[in-house]
PDB file of C-alpha atoms in Angstrom:
ATOM      1  CA  MET A  21      14.877  15.917   2.296  1.00 37.00           C
ATOM      2  CA  SER A  22      18.211  16.214   0.146  1.00 41.00           C
ATOM      3  CA  LYS A  23      21.551  18.249   1.956  1.00 45.00           C
ATOM      4  CA  LYS A  24      19.414  20.966  -1.821  1.00 60.00           C
ATOM      5  CA  SER A  25      16.942  21.352   0.150  1.00 84.00           C
ATOM      6  CA  ALA A  26      16.507  25.468   1.148  1.00 93.00           C
ATOM      7  CA  THR A  27      16.226  26.067   4.718  1.00 95.00           C
ATOM      8  CA  VAL A  28      13.206  27.688   6.101  1.00 98.00           C
ATOM      9  CA  VAL A  29      13.493  31.421   7.869  1.00 98.00           C
ATOM     10  CA  LEU A  30      10.221  32.058  10.192  1.00 98.00           C
ATOM     11  CA  ALA A  31       9.876  35.870  10.308  1.00 98.00           C
ATOM     12  CA  HIS A  32       7.840  36.779  13.445  1.00 98.00           C
ATOM     13  CA  GLY A  33       5.753  40.373  13.125  1.00 95.00           C
ATOM     14  CA  ALA A  34       3.892  42.810  15.753  1.00 97.00           C
ATOM     15  CA  TRP A  35       2.407  40.946  18.961  1.00 97.00           C
ATOM     16  CA  ALA A  36       3.944  37.777  18.422  1.00 96.00           C
ATOM     17  CA  ALA A  37       7.402  37.812  18.971  1.00 96.00           C
ATOM     18  CA  GLU A  38      10.148  34.196  18.210  1.00 96.00           C
ATOM     19  CA  ALA A  39       8.794  31.571  20.314  1.00 95.00           C
ATOM     20  CA  SER A  40       4.874  31.766  18.378  1.00 96.00           C
ATOM     21  CA  TRP A  41       6.581  29.579  15.590  1.00 98.00           C
ATOM     22  CA  GLY A  42       7.280  26.730  17.930  1.00 97.00           C
ATOM     23  CA  LYS A  43       5.280  24.563  16.957  1.00 98.00           C
ATOM     24  CA  VAL A  44       5.591  24.766  13.003  1.00 98.00           C
ATOM     25  CA  VAL A  45       9.134  24.999  13.891  1.00 98.00           C
ATOM     26  CA  ASN A  46       8.427  21.508  15.928  1.00 97.00           C
ATOM     27  CA  LEU A  47       6.533  20.132  12.328  1.00 97.00           C
ATOM     28  CA  LEU A  48       8.747  21.242   9.799  1.00 97.00           C
ATOM     29  CA  GLN A  49      11.906  19.660  11.700  1.00 96.00           C
ATOM     30  CA  SER A  50      10.077  16.032  11.545  1.00 95.00           C
ATOM     31  CA  ASP A  51      10.299  16.407   8.141  1.00 92.00           C
ATOM     32  CA  GLY A  52      13.630  16.949   7.897  1.00 93.00           C
ATOM     33  CA  ILE A  53      13.616  20.616   7.441  1.00 95.00           C
ATOM     34  CA  LYS A  54      16.181  22.817   8.590  1.00 96.00           C
ATOM     35  CA  THR A  55      13.860  25.723   9.587  1.00 97.00           C
ATOM     36  CA  VAL A  56      16.273  29.121  11.221  1.00 97.00           C
ATOM     37  CA  THR A  57      14.157  31.463  14.174  1.00 98.00           C
ATOM     38  CA  PHE A  58      15.346  34.899  15.404  1.00 97.00           C
ATOM     39  CA  PRO A  59      14.276  38.244  16.748  1.00 97.00           C
ATOM     40  CA  LEU A  60      12.779  41.631  14.672  1.00 98.00           C
ATOM     41  CA  PRO A  61      13.826  44.661  16.820  1.00 98.00           C
ATOM     42  CA  LEU A  62      10.237  46.047  14.945  1.00 98.00           C
ATOM     43  CA  SER A  63      12.349  49.392  15.945  1.00 97.00           C
ATOM     44  CA  SER A  64      12.302  50.656  12.023  1.00 97.00           C
ATOM     45  CA  LEU A  65      11.602  48.806   8.543  1.00 97.00           C
ATOM     46  CA  ALA A  66      15.487  49.082   7.454  1.00 97.00           C
ATOM     47  CA  ASP A  67      16.259  48.057  11.762  1.00 98.00           C
ATOM     48  CA  ASP A  68      13.787  44.865  10.922  1.00 98.00           C
ATOM     49  CA  VAL A  69      14.973  43.967   6.940  1.00 98.00           C
ATOM     50  CA  ALA A  70      18.852  43.981   7.931  1.00 98.00           C
ATOM     51  CA  ALA A  71      18.167  41.555  11.009  1.00 98.00           C
ATOM     52  CA  LEU A  72      16.924  39.395   9.077  1.00 98.00           C
ATOM     53  CA  ASP A  73      19.661  40.449   6.414  1.00 98.00           C
ATOM     54  CA  GLY A  74      22.373  39.134   9.201  1.00 97.00           C
ATOM     55  CA  VAL A  75      20.700  35.892  10.009  1.00 97.00           C
ATOM     56  CA  LEU A  76      20.682  35.416   6.023  1.00 97.00           C
ATOM     57  CA  ALA A  77      24.086  35.417   5.213  1.00 96.00           C
ATOM     58  CA  LYS A  78      24.456  32.415   7.826  1.00 96.00           C
ATOM     59  CA  VAL A  79      23.365  30.463   5.801  1.00 95.00           C
ATOM     60  CA  ASP A  80      24.144  27.969   3.552  1.00 93.00           C
ATOM     61  CA  GLY A  81      22.377  27.631   0.665  1.00 92.00           C
ATOM     62  CA  PRO A  82      18.784  28.518  -0.341  1.00 95.00           C
ATOM     63  CA  VAL A  83      16.029  29.997   1.544  1.00 97.00           C
ATOM     64  CA  VAL A  84      11.944  29.500   1.945  1.00 97.00           C
ATOM     65  CA  LEU A  85      11.074  33.230   3.494  1.00 98.00           C
ATOM     66  CA  VAL A  86       7.721  33.385   6.191  1.00 98.00           C
ATOM     67  CA  GLY A  87       6.159  36.307   7.454  1.00 98.00           C
ATOM     68  CA  HIS A  88       3.429  36.731   9.492  1.00 98.00           C
ATOM     69  CA  ALA A  89       1.377  39.901   9.404  1.00 97.00           C
ATOM     70  CA  TYR A  90       3.758  42.925   9.208  1.00 97.00           C
ATOM     71  CA  ALA A  91       7.011  40.638   8.189  1.00 98.00           C
ATOM     72  CA  GLY A  92       5.540  40.359   5.434  1.00 98.00           C
ATOM     73  CA  ALA A  93       6.639  43.468   4.551  1.00 98.00           C
ATOM     74  CA  VAL A  94      10.138  41.710   6.191  1.00 98.00           C
ATOM     75  CA  ILE A  95      10.961  39.566   3.903  1.00 98.00           C
ATOM     76  CA  ALA A  96       9.881  41.235   1.129  1.00 98.00           C
ATOM     77  CA  ALA A  97      12.776  43.476   1.199  1.00 98.00           C
ATOM     78  CA  THR A  98      15.875  42.097   1.830  1.00 97.00           C
ATOM     79  CA  GLN A  99      17.864  42.184  -1.777  1.00 95.00           C
ATOM     80  CA  SER A 100      19.310  38.700  -0.633  1.00 96.00           C
ATOM     81  CA  ALA A 101      20.224  36.412  -4.214  1.00 95.00           C
ATOM     82  CA  LYS A 102      19.455  32.719  -1.486  1.00 96.00           C
ATOM     83  CA  VAL A 103      15.432  33.721  -1.188  1.00 97.00           C
ATOM     84  CA  ARG A 104      14.272  31.063  -3.355  1.00 96.00           C
ATOM     85  CA  ALA A 105       9.999  31.594  -1.619  1.00 97.00           C
ATOM     86  CA  LEU A 106       8.115  34.322  -0.562  1.00 98.00           C
ATOM     87  CA  VAL A 107       5.209  32.204   2.307  1.00 98.00           C
ATOM     88  CA  TYR A 108       2.495  34.656   3.717  1.00 98.00           C
ATOM     89  CA  VAL A 109       1.105  33.727   6.930  1.00 98.00           C
ATOM     90  CA  ALA A 110      -1.263  36.496   6.815  1.00 97.00           C
ATOM     91  CA  GLY A 111       0.842  38.902   6.356  1.00 97.00           C
ATOM     92  CA  LEU A 112       0.865  42.535   4.721  1.00 98.00           C
ATOM     93  CA  ALA A 113       2.358  42.592   1.500  1.00 98.00           C
ATOM     94  CA  PRO A 114       2.389  46.349   0.802  1.00 98.00           C
ATOM     95  CA  ASP A 115       3.608  47.583  -2.770  1.00 97.00           C
ATOM     96  CA  GLU A 116       6.336  50.364  -4.038  1.00 97.00           C
ATOM     97  CA  GLY A 117       5.644  52.762  -2.534  1.00 97.00           C
ATOM     98  CA  GLU A 118       3.036  51.790  -0.767  1.00 97.00           C
ATOM     99  CA  THR A 119       3.446  51.978   3.225  1.00 97.00           C
ATOM    100  CA  VAL A 120       1.757  48.800   5.913  1.00 97.00           C
ATOM    101  CA  ALA A 121       0.261  50.614   7.167  1.00 95.00           C
ATOM    102  CA  GLU A 122      -2.150  52.157   3.793  1.00 96.00           C
ATOM    103  CA  VAL A 123      -2.599  48.570   3.065  1.00 94.00           C
ATOM    104  CA  PHE A 124      -3.001  47.344   6.349  1.00 94.00           C
ATOM    105  CA  ASN A 125      -6.248  50.344   6.014  1.00 92.00           C
ATOM    106  CA  ARG A 126      -7.320  48.841   2.266  1.00 91.00           C
ATOM    107  CA  TYR A 127     -10.593  47.899   3.799  1.00 90.00           C
ATOM    108  CA  GLU A 128     -12.775  48.641   7.078  1.00 89.00           C
ATOM    109  CA  HIS A 129     -11.554  46.160  10.112  1.00 86.00           C
ATOM    110  CA  ASP A 130     -14.886  44.810  11.440  1.00 87.00           C
ATOM    111  CA  ASN A 131     -15.542  45.972  15.252  1.00 86.00           C
ATOM    112  CA  LYS A 132     -13.472  43.328  17.219  1.00 89.00           C
ATOM    113  CA  ALA A 133     -10.350  45.167  15.910  1.00 89.00           C
ATOM    114  CA  PRO A 134      -8.594  46.741  18.517  1.00 87.00           C
ATOM    115  CA  GLN A 135      -7.821  50.771  18.159  1.00 87.00           C
ATOM    116  CA  LEU A 136      -4.192  51.020  17.786  1.00 89.00           C
ATOM    117  CA  ALA A 137      -2.600  54.004  19.070  1.00 90.00           C
ATOM    118  CA  PRO A 138       1.532  53.948  20.787  1.00 93.00           C
ATOM    119  CA  GLY A 139       1.770  54.276  23.762  1.00 93.00           C
ATOM    120  CA  ALA A 140       3.656  56.681  25.904  1.00 94.00           C
ATOM    121  CA  ASP A 141       7.169  55.554  25.259  1.00 95.00           C
ATOM    122  CA  GLY A 142       5.409  56.151  21.518  1.00 95.00           C
ATOM    123  CA  LEU A 143       5.024  52.583  20.225  1.00 96.00           C
ATOM    124  CA  ILE A 144       2.337  50.119  19.776  1.00 96.00           C
ATOM    125  CA  ARG A 145       0.899  47.061  21.997  1.00 96.00           C
ATOM    126  CA  LEU A 146      -2.511  45.302  21.626  1.00 95.00           C
ATOM    127  CA  PRO A 147      -4.024  45.411  24.687  1.00 94.00           C
ATOM    128  CA  GLN A 148      -4.526  41.943  26.530  1.00 93.00           C
ATOM    129  CA  ASP A 149      -8.003  41.804  25.633  1.00 93.00           C
ATOM    130  CA  ALA A 150      -7.182  42.043  21.566  1.00 95.00           C
ATOM    131  CA  PHE A 151      -6.216  38.293  22.338  1.00 96.00           C
ATOM    132  CA  SER A 152      -8.691  36.156  23.040  1.00 95.00           C
ATOM    133  CA  SER A 153     -11.084  38.932  20.887  1.00 94.00           C
ATOM    134  CA  ALA A 154      -9.429  39.025  18.246  1.00 95.00           C
ATOM    135  CA  PHE A 155      -6.233  38.464  16.968  1.00 96.00           C
ATOM    136  CA  ALA A 156      -5.907  34.607  18.803  1.00 96.00           C
ATOM    137  CA  GLN A 157      -8.738  34.026  19.530  1.00 96.00           C
ATOM    138  CA  HIS A 158      -8.997  30.043  18.476  1.00 97.00           C
ATOM    139  CA  ALA A 159      -5.574  29.758  20.849  1.00 96.00           C
ATOM    140  CA  SER A 160      -6.343  28.390  24.580  1.00 97.00           C
ATOM    141  CA  PRO A 161      -6.682  30.422  26.917  1.00 96.00           C
ATOM    142  CA  GLU A 162      -3.006  29.947  28.491  1.00 97.00           C
ATOM    143  CA  GLU A 163      -1.654  31.169  24.271  1.00 97.00           C
ATOM    144  CA  GLN A 164      -3.364  33.893  25.432  1.00 96.00           C
ATOM    145  CA  GLN A 165      -2.096  34.887  28.012  1.00 96.00           C
ATOM    146  CA  VAL A 166       1.829  34.477  27.329  1.00 96.00           C
ATOM    147  CA  LEU A 167       1.243  36.025  23.894  1.00 96.00           C
ATOM    148  CA  ALA A 168      -0.209  38.763  25.924  1.00 95.00           C
ATOM    149  CA  ALA A 169       2.820  38.074  28.849  1.00 95.00           C
ATOM    150  CA  THR A 170       4.655  38.336  26.017  1.00 96.00           C
ATOM    151  CA  GLN A 171       4.178  40.512  23.018  1.00 97.00           C
ATOM    152  CA  PRO A 172       7.033  42.632  21.755  1.00 96.00           C
ATOM    153  CA  PRO A 173       5.762  46.163  20.830  1.00 97.00           C
ATOM    154  CA  ILE A 174       6.256  47.591  17.218  1.00 97.00           C
ATOM    155  CA  SER A 175       7.017  51.414  15.931  1.00 97.00           C
ATOM    156  CA  PRO A 176       5.010  53.812  14.424  1.00 97.00           C
ATOM    157  CA  ALA A 177       8.342  53.282  12.003  1.00 96.00           C
ATOM    158  CA  CYS A 178       8.423  50.570  11.443  1.00 97.00           C
ATOM    159  CA  ILE A 179       5.172  51.097   8.988  1.00 96.00           C
ATOM    160  CA  THR A 180       4.778  54.533   8.060  1.00 96.00           C
ATOM    161  CA  VAL A 181       7.678  54.328   5.461  1.00 96.00           C
ATOM    162  CA  PRO A 182       6.968  53.925   1.455  1.00 97.00           C
ATOM    163  CA  VAL A 183       8.720  50.126   0.497  1.00 97.00           C
ATOM    164  CA  GLY A 184      11.432  49.872  -2.334  1.00 96.00           C
ATOM    165  CA  ARG A 185       9.929  46.886  -5.446  1.00 97.00           C
ATOM    166  CA  PRO A 186       8.328  43.997  -3.456  1.00 98.00           C
ATOM    167  CA  ARG A 187      10.727  40.587  -3.755  1.00 97.00           C
ATOM    168  CA  TRP A 188       6.962  38.988  -4.552  1.00 98.00           C
ATOM    169  CA  LYS A 189       7.202  40.903  -7.862  1.00 97.00           C
ATOM    170  CA  ASP A 190      10.169  38.463  -8.935  1.00 96.00           C
ATOM    171  CA  LEU A 191       9.865  35.956  -7.061  1.00 97.00           C
ATOM    172  CA  PRO A 192       7.421  32.341  -6.552  1.00 97.00           C
ATOM    173  CA  SER A 193       4.728  33.079  -3.403  1.00 98.00           C
ATOM    174  CA  TRP A 194       2.659  31.647  -1.746  1.00 98.00           C
ATOM    175  CA  TYR A 195      -0.625  33.456   1.132  1.00 98.00           C
ATOM    176  CA  LEU A 196      -2.409  31.566   4.105  1.00 98.00           C
ATOM    177  CA  LEU A 197      -5.380  33.825   3.989  1.00 98.00           C
ATOM    178  CA  ALA A 198      -6.442  33.381   7.945  1.00 97.00           C
ATOM    179  CA  GLY A 199     -10.344  33.352   6.753  1.00 96.00           C
ATOM    180  CA  HIS A 200     -11.716  34.867  11.128  1.00 96.00           C
ATOM    181  CA  ASP A 201      -9.031  36.788  11.436  1.00 96.00           C
ATOM    182  CA  HIS A 202     -10.400  40.189  13.271  1.00 96.00           C
ATOM    183  CA  MET A 203      -7.104  41.547  13.118  1.00 96.00           C
ATOM    184  CA  ILE A 204      -6.679  41.716   8.752  1.00 96.00           C
ATOM    185  CA  PRO A 205      -9.130  41.592   6.970  1.00 95.00           C
ATOM    186  CA  ALA A 206     -10.071  38.476   4.440  1.00 96.00           C
ATOM    187  CA  GLN A 207     -10.632  41.790   1.899  1.00 96.00           C
ATOM    188  CA  THR A 208      -7.185  42.852   2.509  1.00 97.00           C
ATOM    189  CA  GLN A 209      -5.630  39.648   2.957  1.00 97.00           C
ATOM    190  CA  ARG A 210      -7.375  37.988  -1.203  1.00 98.00           C
ATOM    191  CA  PHE A 211      -6.190  41.986  -2.558  1.00 97.00           C
ATOM    192  CA  MET A 212      -3.066  40.912  -1.067  1.00 98.00           C
ATOM    193  CA  ALA A 213      -2.204  37.735  -2.071  1.00 98.00           C
ATOM    194  CA  GLU A 214      -4.106  37.845  -5.578  1.00 98.00           C
ATOM    195  CA  ARG A 215      -1.548  41.393  -6.766  1.00 97.00           C
ATOM    196  CA  MET A 216       1.284  39.517  -6.148  1.00 96.00           C
ATOM    197  CA  GLN A 217      -0.153  36.567  -7.860  1.00 97.00           C
ATOM    198  CA  ALA A 218       0.789  33.984  -4.533  1.00 97.00           C
ATOM    199  CA  ARG A 219      -0.474  30.570  -4.763  1.00 97.00           C
ATOM    200  CA  ILE A 220      -3.370  30.786  -1.990  1.00 97.00           C
ATOM    201  CA  SER A 221      -4.514  28.962   0.216  1.00 96.00           C
ATOM    202  CA  VAL A 222      -8.449  30.203   2.251  1.00 97.00           C
ATOM    203  CA  HIS A 223      -8.593  28.243   5.706  1.00 97.00           C
ATOM    204  CA  PRO A 224     -11.297  29.169   8.183  1.00 97.00           C
ATOM    205  CA  VAL A 225      -8.603  30.364  11.390  1.00 97.00           C
ATOM    206  CA  ASP A 226      -7.140  32.944  13.219  1.00 97.00           C
ATOM    207  CA  HIS A 227      -3.732  36.065  12.795  1.00 97.00           C
ATOM    208  CA  VAL A 228      -2.387  33.812  14.912  1.00 98.00           C
ATOM    209  CA  PRO A 229      -2.510  29.630  12.949  1.00 98.00           C
ATOM    210  CA  SER A 230       1.501  29.002  13.689  1.00 97.00           C
ATOM    211  CA  ILE A 231       0.087  28.520  16.763  1.00 97.00           C
ATOM    212  CA  SER A 232      -3.820  27.795  16.671  1.00 96.00           C
ATOM    213  CA  ALA A 233      -3.447  25.455  13.824  1.00 97.00           C
ATOM    214  CA  PRO A 234       0.720  24.894  13.250  1.00 97.00           C
ATOM    215  CA  GLU A 235      -0.271  21.642  10.973  1.00 97.00           C
ATOM    216  CA  LEU A 236      -1.351  24.227   8.318  1.00 97.00           C
ATOM    217  CA  VAL A 237       1.303  26.783   8.060  1.00 98.00           C
ATOM    218  CA  GLN A 238       3.773  23.742   8.118  1.00 97.00           C
ATOM    219  CA  GLN A 239       1.738  22.464   5.142  1.00 96.00           C
ATOM    220  CA  LEU A 240       2.512  25.787   3.011  1.00 97.00           C
ATOM    221  CA  ILE A 241       5.738  25.624   3.935  1.00 97.00           C
ATOM    222  CA  VAL A 242       6.660  22.409   2.769  1.00 96.00           C
ATOM    223  CA  ASP A 243       4.692  22.671  -0.341  1.00 95.00           C
ATOM    224  CA  ALA A 244       6.724  26.140  -0.156  1.00 95.00           C
ATOM    225  CA  VAL A 245      10.299  23.725  -0.255  1.00 95.00           C
ATOM    226  CA  GLN A 246       9.294  21.514  -2.493  1.00 92.00           C
ATOM    227  CA  GLN A 247       8.275  23.446  -5.349  1.00 91.00           C
ATOM    228  CA  ILE A 248      11.985  24.899  -5.541  1.00 85.00           C
ATOM    229  CA  LYS A 249      13.866  21.437  -3.950  1.00 71.00           C
ATOM    230  CA  GLY A 250      17.029  20.923  -5.784  1.00 49.00           C
TER     231      GLY A 250
END
């Protein structure tokens, strides 16, 4: 890769922390691609975009932004001129005036989808058994246990605020459609991906392919990096 190649910045979603990108980072770095991960506070959409903007301010050169699940809304909200492409990994992509919750619930979820509601502290967590049944059913039992133990909860403030004009209206986008996802229905993913005219890659993977099928995620990101190279 040349010095002009993009840096890949990876944003995690709810319930799968920064470390969930570990396998993908290793693969990308083996390709000579610079990568950056960071934690999202998941306290509000504005807070999460501010955290992303703080990371982008420190990156030199063009950026390919990658967002998993909820973070799809975050990567589309930054106004940084460094961003050259967006990559969605089973990502949520609300349109202007739409909330994350609205697009998440656009089509009916299947019977394996967990019931989501805030706890006593006002934050939304996944039940432990959801990691093996709906969230990361293709991951190993050990990986499922780590995900359950380290899950970052999300505030309703992240998903109930209408978004502004998303960057996918102006930037090229890629979408990994997770066909065996029990968190975001495949029909919902396809609707969003087609609406933003993304380059769609469909695979029979669970909601967290960064853990269960990292090579597929790597391939999609590499394609985006190569398309904007130079």
